[in-house]
Tab-separated table of C-alpha atoms in Angstrom:
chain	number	residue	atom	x	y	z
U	66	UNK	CA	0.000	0.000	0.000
U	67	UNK	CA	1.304	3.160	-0.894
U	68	UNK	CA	-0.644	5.814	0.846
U	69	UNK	CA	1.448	8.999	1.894
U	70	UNK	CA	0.459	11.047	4.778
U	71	UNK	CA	1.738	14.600	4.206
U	72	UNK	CA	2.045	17.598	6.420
U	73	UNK	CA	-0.139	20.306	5.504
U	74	UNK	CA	3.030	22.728	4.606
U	75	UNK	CA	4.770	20.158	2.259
U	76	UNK	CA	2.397	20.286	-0.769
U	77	UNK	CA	3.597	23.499	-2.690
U	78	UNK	CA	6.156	22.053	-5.013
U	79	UNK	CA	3.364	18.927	-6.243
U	80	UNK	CA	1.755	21.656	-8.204
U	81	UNK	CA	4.546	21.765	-10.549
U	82	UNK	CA	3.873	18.461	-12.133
U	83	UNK	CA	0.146	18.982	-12.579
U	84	UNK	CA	0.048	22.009	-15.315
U	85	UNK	CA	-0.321	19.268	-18.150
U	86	UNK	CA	-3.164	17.930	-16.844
U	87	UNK	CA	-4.646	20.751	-15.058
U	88	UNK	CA	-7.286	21.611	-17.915
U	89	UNK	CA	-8.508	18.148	-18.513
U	90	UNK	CA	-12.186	17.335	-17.726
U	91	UNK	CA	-13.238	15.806	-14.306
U	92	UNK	CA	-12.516	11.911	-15.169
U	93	UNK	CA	-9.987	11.976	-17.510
U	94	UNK	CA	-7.187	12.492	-15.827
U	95	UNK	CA	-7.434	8.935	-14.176
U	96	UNK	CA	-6.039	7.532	-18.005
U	97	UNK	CA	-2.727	9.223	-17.122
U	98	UNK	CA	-1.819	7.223	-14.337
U	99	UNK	CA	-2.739	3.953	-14.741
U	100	UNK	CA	-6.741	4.344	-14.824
U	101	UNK	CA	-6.731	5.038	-11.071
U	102	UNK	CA	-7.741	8.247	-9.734
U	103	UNK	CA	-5.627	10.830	-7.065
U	104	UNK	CA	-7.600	11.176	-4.247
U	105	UNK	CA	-6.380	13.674	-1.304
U	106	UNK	CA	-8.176	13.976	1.960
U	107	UNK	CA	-7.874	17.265	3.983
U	108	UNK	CA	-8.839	16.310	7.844
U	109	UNK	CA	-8.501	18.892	10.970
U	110	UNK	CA	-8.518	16.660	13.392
U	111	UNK	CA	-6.354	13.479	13.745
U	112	UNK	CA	-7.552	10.300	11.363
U	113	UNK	CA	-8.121	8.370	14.494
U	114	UNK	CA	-11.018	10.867	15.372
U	115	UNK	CA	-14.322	8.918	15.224
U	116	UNK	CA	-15.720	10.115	12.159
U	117	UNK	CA	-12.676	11.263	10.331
U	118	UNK	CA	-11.563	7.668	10.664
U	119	UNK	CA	-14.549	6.513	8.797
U	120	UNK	CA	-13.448	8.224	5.392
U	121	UNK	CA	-9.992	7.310	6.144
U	122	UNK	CA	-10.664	4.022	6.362
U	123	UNK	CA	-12.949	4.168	2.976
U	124	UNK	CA	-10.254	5.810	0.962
U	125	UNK	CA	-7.793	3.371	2.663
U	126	UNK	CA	-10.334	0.669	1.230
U	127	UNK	CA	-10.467	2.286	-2.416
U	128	UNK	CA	-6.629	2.262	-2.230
U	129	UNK	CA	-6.573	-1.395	-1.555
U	130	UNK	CA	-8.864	-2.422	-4.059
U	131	UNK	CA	-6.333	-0.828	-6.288
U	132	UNK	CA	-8.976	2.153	-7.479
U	133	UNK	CA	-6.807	5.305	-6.114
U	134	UNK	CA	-4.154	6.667	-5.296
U	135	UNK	CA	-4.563	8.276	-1.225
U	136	UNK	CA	-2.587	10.531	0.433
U	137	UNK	CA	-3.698	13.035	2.912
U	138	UNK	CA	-3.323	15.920	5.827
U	139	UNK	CA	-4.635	15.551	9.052
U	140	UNK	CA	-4.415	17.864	11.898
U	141	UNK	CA	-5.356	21.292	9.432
U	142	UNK	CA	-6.030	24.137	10.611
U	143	UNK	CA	-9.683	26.183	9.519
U	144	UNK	CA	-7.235	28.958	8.418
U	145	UNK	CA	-4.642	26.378	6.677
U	146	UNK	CA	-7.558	24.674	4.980
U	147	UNK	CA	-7.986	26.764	1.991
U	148	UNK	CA	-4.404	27.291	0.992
U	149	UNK	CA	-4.521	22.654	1.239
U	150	UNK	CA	-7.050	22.598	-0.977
U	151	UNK	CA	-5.164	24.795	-3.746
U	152	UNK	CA	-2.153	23.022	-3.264
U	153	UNK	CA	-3.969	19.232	-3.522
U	154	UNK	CA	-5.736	20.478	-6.570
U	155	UNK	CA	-2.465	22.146	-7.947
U	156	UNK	CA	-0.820	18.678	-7.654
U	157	UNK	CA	-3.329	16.786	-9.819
U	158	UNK	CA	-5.218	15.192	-7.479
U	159	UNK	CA	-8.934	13.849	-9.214
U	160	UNK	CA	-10.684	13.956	-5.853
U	161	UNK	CA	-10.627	15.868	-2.853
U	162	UNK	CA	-12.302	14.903	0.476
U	163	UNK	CA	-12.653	16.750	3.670
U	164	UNK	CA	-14.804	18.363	5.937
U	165	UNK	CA	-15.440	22.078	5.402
U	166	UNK	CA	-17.845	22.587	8.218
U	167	UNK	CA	-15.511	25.178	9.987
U	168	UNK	CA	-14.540	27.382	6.815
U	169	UNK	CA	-17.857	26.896	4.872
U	170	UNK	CA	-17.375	30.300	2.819
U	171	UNK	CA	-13.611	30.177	2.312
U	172	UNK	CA	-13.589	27.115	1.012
U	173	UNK	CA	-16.442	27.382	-1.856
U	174	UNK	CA	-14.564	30.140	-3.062
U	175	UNK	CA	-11.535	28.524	-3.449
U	176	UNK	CA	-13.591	25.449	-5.348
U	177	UNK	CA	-14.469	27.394	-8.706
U	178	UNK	CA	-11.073	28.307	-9.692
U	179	UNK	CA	-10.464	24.261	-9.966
U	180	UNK	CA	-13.242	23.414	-11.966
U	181	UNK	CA	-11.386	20.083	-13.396
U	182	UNK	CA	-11.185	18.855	-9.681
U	183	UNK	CA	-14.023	17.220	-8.187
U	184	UNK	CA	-14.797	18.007	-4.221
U	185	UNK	CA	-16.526	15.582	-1.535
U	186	UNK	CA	-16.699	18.029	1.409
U	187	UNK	CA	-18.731	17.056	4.656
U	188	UNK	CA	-20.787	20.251	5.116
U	189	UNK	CA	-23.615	21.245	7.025
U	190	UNK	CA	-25.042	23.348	3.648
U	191	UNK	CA	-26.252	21.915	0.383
U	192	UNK	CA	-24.818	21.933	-3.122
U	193	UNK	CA	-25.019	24.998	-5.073
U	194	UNK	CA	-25.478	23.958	-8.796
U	195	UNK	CA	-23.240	27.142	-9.212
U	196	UNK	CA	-20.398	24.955	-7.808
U	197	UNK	CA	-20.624	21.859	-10.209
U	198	UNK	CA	-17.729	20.353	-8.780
U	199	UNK	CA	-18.774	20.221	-5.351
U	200	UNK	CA	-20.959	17.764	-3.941
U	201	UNK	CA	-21.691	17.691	-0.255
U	202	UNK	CA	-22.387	15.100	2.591
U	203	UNK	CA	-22.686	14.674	6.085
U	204	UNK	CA	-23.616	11.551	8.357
U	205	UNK	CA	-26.850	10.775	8.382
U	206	UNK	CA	-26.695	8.202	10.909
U	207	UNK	CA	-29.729	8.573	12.211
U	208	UNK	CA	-31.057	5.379	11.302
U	209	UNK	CA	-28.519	3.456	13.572
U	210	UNK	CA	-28.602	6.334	16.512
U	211	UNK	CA	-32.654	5.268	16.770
U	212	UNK	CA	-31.675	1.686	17.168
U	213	UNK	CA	-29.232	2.819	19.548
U	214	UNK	CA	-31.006	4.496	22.021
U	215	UNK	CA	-33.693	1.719	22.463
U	216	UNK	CA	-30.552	-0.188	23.747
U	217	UNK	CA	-30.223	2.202	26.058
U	218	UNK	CA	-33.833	2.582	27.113
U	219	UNK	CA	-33.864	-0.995	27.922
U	220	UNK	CA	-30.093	-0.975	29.609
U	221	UNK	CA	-30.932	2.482	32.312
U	222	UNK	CA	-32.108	1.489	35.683
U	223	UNK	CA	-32.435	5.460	36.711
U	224	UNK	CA	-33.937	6.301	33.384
U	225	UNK	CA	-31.860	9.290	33.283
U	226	UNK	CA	-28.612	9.648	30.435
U	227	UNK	CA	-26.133	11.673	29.905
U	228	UNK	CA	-25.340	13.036	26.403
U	229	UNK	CA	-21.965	14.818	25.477
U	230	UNK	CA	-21.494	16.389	22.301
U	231	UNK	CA	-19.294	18.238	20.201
U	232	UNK	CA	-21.314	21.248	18.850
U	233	UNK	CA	-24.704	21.718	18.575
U	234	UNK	CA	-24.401	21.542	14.501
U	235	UNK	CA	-27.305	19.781	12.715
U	236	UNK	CA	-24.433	16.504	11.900
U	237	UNK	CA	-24.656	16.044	15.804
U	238	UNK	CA	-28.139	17.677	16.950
U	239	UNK	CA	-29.856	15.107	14.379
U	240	UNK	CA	-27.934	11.909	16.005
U	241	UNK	CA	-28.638	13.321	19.611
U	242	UNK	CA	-32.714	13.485	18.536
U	243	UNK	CA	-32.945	10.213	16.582
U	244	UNK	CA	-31.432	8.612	19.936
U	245	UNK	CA	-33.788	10.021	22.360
U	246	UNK	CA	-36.358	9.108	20.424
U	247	UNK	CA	-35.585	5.405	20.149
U	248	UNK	CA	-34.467	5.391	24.454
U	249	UNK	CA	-38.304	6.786	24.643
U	250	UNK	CA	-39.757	3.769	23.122
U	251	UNK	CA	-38.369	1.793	25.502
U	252	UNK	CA	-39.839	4.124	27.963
U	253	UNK	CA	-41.598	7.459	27.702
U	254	UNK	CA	-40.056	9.604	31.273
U	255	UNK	CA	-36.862	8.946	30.271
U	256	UNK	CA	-34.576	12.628	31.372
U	257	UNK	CA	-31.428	13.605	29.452
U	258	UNK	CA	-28.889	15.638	29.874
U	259	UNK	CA	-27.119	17.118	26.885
U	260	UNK	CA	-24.090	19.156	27.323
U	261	UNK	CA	-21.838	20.471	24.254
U	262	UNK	CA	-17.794	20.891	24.781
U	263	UNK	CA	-17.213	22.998	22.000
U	264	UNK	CA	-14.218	21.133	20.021
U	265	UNK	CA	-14.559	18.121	17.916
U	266	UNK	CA	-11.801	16.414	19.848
U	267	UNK	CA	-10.781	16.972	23.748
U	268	UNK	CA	-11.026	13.944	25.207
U	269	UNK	CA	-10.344	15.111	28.842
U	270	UNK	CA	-13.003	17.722	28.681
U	271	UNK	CA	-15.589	15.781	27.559
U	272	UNK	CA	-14.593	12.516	30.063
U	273	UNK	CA	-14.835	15.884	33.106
U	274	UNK	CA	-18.634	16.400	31.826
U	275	UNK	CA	-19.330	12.978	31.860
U	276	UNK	CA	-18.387	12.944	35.473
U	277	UNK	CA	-20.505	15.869	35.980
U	278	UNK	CA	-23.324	14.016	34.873
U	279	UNK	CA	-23.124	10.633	36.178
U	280	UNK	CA	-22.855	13.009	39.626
U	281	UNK	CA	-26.380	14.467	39.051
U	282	UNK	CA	-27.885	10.876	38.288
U	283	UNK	CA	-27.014	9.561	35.127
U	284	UNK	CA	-26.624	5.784	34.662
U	285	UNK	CA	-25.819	5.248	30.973
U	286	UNK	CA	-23.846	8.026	28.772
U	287	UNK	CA	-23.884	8.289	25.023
U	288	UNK	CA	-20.774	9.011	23.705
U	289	UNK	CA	-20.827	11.277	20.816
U	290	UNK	CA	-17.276	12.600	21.836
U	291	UNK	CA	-13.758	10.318	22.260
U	292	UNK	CA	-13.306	10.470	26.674
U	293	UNK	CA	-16.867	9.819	27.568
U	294	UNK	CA	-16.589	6.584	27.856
U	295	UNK	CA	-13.769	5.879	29.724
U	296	UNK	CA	-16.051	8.020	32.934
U	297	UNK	CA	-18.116	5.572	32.196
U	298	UNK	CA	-15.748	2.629	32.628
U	299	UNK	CA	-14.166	4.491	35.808
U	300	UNK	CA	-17.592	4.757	37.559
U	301	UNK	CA	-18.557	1.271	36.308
U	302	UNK	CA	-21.746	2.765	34.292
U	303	UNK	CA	-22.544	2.095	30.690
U	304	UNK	CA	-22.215	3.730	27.402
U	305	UNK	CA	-23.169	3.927	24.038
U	306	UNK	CA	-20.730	4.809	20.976
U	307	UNK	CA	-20.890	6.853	18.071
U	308	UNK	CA	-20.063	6.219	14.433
U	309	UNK	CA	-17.301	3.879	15.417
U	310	UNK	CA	-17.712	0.381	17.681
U	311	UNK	CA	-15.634	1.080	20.623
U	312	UNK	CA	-16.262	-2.099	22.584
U	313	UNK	CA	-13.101	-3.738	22.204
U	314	UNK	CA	-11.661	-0.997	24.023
U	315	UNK	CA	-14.283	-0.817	26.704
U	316	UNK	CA	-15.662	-4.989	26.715
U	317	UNK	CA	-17.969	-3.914	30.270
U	318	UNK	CA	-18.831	-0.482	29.302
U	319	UNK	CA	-20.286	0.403	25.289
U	320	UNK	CA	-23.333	-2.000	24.752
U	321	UNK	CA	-24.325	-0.841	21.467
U	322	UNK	CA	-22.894	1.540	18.794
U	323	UNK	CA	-24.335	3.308	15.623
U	324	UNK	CA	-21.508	2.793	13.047
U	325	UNK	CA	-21.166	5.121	9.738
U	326	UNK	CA	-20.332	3.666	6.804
U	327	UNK	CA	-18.462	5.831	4.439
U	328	UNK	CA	-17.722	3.304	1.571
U	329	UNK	CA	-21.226	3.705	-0.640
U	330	UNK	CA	-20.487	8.185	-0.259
U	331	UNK	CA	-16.991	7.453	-1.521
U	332	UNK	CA	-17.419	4.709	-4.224
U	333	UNK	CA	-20.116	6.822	-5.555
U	334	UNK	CA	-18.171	9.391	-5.732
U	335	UNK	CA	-15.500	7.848	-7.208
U	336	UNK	CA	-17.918	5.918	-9.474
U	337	UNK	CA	-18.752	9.358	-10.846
U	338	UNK	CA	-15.947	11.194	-11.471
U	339	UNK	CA	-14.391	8.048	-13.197
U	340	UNK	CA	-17.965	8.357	-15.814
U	341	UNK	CA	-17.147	11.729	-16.579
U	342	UNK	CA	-20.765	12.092	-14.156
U	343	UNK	CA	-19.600	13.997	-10.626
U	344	UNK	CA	-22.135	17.028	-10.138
U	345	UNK	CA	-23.110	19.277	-7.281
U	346	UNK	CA	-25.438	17.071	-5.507
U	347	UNK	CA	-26.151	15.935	-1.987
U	348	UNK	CA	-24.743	12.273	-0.939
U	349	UNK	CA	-26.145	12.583	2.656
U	350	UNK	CA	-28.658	9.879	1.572
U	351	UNK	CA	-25.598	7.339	0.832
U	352	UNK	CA	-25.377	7.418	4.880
U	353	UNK	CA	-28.850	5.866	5.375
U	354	UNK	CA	-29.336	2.279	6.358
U	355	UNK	CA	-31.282	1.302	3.321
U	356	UNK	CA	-28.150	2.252	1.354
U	357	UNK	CA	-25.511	0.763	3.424
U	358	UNK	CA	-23.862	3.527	5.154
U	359	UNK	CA	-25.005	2.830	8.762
U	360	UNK	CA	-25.679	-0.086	10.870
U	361	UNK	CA	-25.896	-0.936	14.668
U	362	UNK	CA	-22.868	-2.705	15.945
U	363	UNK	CA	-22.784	-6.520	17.171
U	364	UNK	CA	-23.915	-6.431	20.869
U	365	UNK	CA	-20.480	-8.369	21.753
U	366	UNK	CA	-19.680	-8.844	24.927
U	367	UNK	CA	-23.568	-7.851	25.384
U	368	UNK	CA	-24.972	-10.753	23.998
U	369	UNK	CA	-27.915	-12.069	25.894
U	370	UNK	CA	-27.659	-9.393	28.563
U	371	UNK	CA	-29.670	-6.546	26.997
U	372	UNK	CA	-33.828	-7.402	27.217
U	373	UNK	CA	-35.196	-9.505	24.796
U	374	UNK	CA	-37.770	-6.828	24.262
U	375	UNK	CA	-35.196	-4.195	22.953
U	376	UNK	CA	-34.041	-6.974	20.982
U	377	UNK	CA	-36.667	-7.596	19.452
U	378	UNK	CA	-37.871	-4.281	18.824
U	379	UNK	CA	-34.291	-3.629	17.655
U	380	UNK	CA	-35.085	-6.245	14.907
U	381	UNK	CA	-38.699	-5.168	14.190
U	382	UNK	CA	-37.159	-1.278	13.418
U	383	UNK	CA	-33.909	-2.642	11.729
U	384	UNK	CA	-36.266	-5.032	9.070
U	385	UNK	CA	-39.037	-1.674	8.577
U	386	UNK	CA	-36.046	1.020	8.597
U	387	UNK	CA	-34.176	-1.101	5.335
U	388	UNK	CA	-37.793	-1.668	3.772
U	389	UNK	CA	-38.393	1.993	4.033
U	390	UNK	CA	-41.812	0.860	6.019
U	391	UNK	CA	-40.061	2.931	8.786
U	392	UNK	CA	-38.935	6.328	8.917
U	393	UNK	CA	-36.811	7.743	11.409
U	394	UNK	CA	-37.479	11.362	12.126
U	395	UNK	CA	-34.475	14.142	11.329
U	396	UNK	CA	-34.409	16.559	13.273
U	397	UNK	CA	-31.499	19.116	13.265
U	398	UNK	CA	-32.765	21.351	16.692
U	399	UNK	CA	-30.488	21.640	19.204
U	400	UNK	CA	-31.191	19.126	21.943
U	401	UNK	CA	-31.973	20.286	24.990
U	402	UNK	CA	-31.360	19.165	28.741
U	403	UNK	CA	-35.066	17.168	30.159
């Protein structure tokens, strides 16, 4: 495997080998090396962060299955991010991927002055059919967050959670809602409480409002952020993950976890731009259950110990949710504290 992980101030001399290419429609370029395309991912937070890790691990995927070429920058800066993207797309690279949710407006102006590059940006806006070579997605998860929280409906014995966030962006809020809703079915007078940290990755500060929490009742946590769990595994509580399956790491603490599956987003993507066929369009839907890109994890170490009626209800939603019989609600309001 050849993937190269480059700092994000060691791209300005690839542009130099890309003018003869530059001008060549989306697509095209992938005859000139090989029939595979460059794809270059542009991450600000380290690619062991819960849902960076799931495009890594997609493009990592691609790579394997010999269908790109991946290299990419992690740890980049909102004010960095726009002078990456130039420099990826000045090196020749078919396919950029990121997350532009930080530096929404800098970065769509940098996108039309590459109009032979194609961008997959996680963003909490829409395409703009003004941007052609843009297309936009974010995890819609919800599916598998629903599923989730009946777990944990069946799992508290206080019937109160605590929730810790992120930010209160619609990528998060939406998760949050979809959970609450599925711990409610389980039972009704369920109480949360939802904090936000403010940074996408500070483990310590979101384990210290965990604590909080489990002080002022709470017997199960979900873990949208990296450090919640291990409160819960010091206090002996449980937890439930978030776009990754944590479990190994904590065998008597995550019961269940809603897992995003990036793979059908990127091999669309890459599908496209390979046809000549990438447009400004939404790929959020690529995250739903009925497509592939989420699912609830195995219960693991849980086996037989969660309820046989969250089980089975688990089952019941799982079989309407990919039959499209069942809808689970999106809602993108900030959660709010019971």
């Amino acid at each position: 495997m050849s993937t190269s992980k480059i700092s994000r101030r060691g791209l300005l001399g690839a542009g130099l080998a890309a003018g003869a290419v530059a001008t060549l429609p989306l697509g095209a370029r992938a005859a000139s090396h090989g029939g595979k395309l460059k794809v270059a991912g542009i991450y600000t937070v380290p690619v062991e962060q819960q849902w960076v890790s799931r495009i890594h691990i997609a493009a990592l995927a691609a790579q394997e299955r010999g269908e790109i070429e991946y290299t990419f920058s992690e740890n980049t800066a909102n004010t960095d991010y726009p002078r990456v993207m130039r420099e990826y797309a000045e090196g020749g690279n078919d396919l950029i991927i990121g997350e532009i949710f930080g530096v929404e407006a800098e970065a769509r102006e940098v996108i039309p002055d590459y109009p032979d590059t194609a961008f997959l940006m996680g963003s909490s806006f829409k395409s703009d059919p003004a941007l052609p070579n843009l297309a936009t997605f974010d995890n819609y998860i919800q599916d598998a967050a629903y599923l989730s929280g009946i777990i944990a409906g069946a799992m508290t014995e206080t019937g109160n959670i605590g929730m810790v966030g992120g930010f209160p962006i619609p990528e998060v809020n939406r998760l949050m809602h979809a959970f609450m809703a599925g711990a409610k079915e389980m039972n009704p007078d369920i109480k949360f409480q939802v904090s936000f940290i403010g940074s996408w990755f500070d483990p310590p500060k979101a384990k210290e409002t965990a604590f909080a929490m489990i002080e002022n009742g709470a017997d199960l946590l979900y873990a949208e952020r990296f450090g919640v769990s291990d409160a819960a595994k010091e206090k002996g509580i449980l937890a439930i993950g978030n776009v990754i399956d944590t479990q190994p790491d904590y065998p008597d603490t995550v019961v269940a976890s809603a897992i995003w599956h990036f793979e059908p987003t990127l091999d669309t993507a890459i599908a496209k731009v390979k046809a000549g066929e990438f447009a400004a369009e939404d790929y959020g839907i690529y995250s739903f259950m009925k497509e592939g890109g989420c699912s609830l994890a195995p219960y693991g170490t849980f086996e037989g110990k969660i309820p046989a009626a969250a089980v089975e209800m688990v089952d019941a939603k799982t079989a309407a949710i990919k039959s499209g019989d069942y809808m689970v609600e999106i809602n993108d309001a900030e959660p709010k504290s019971s």
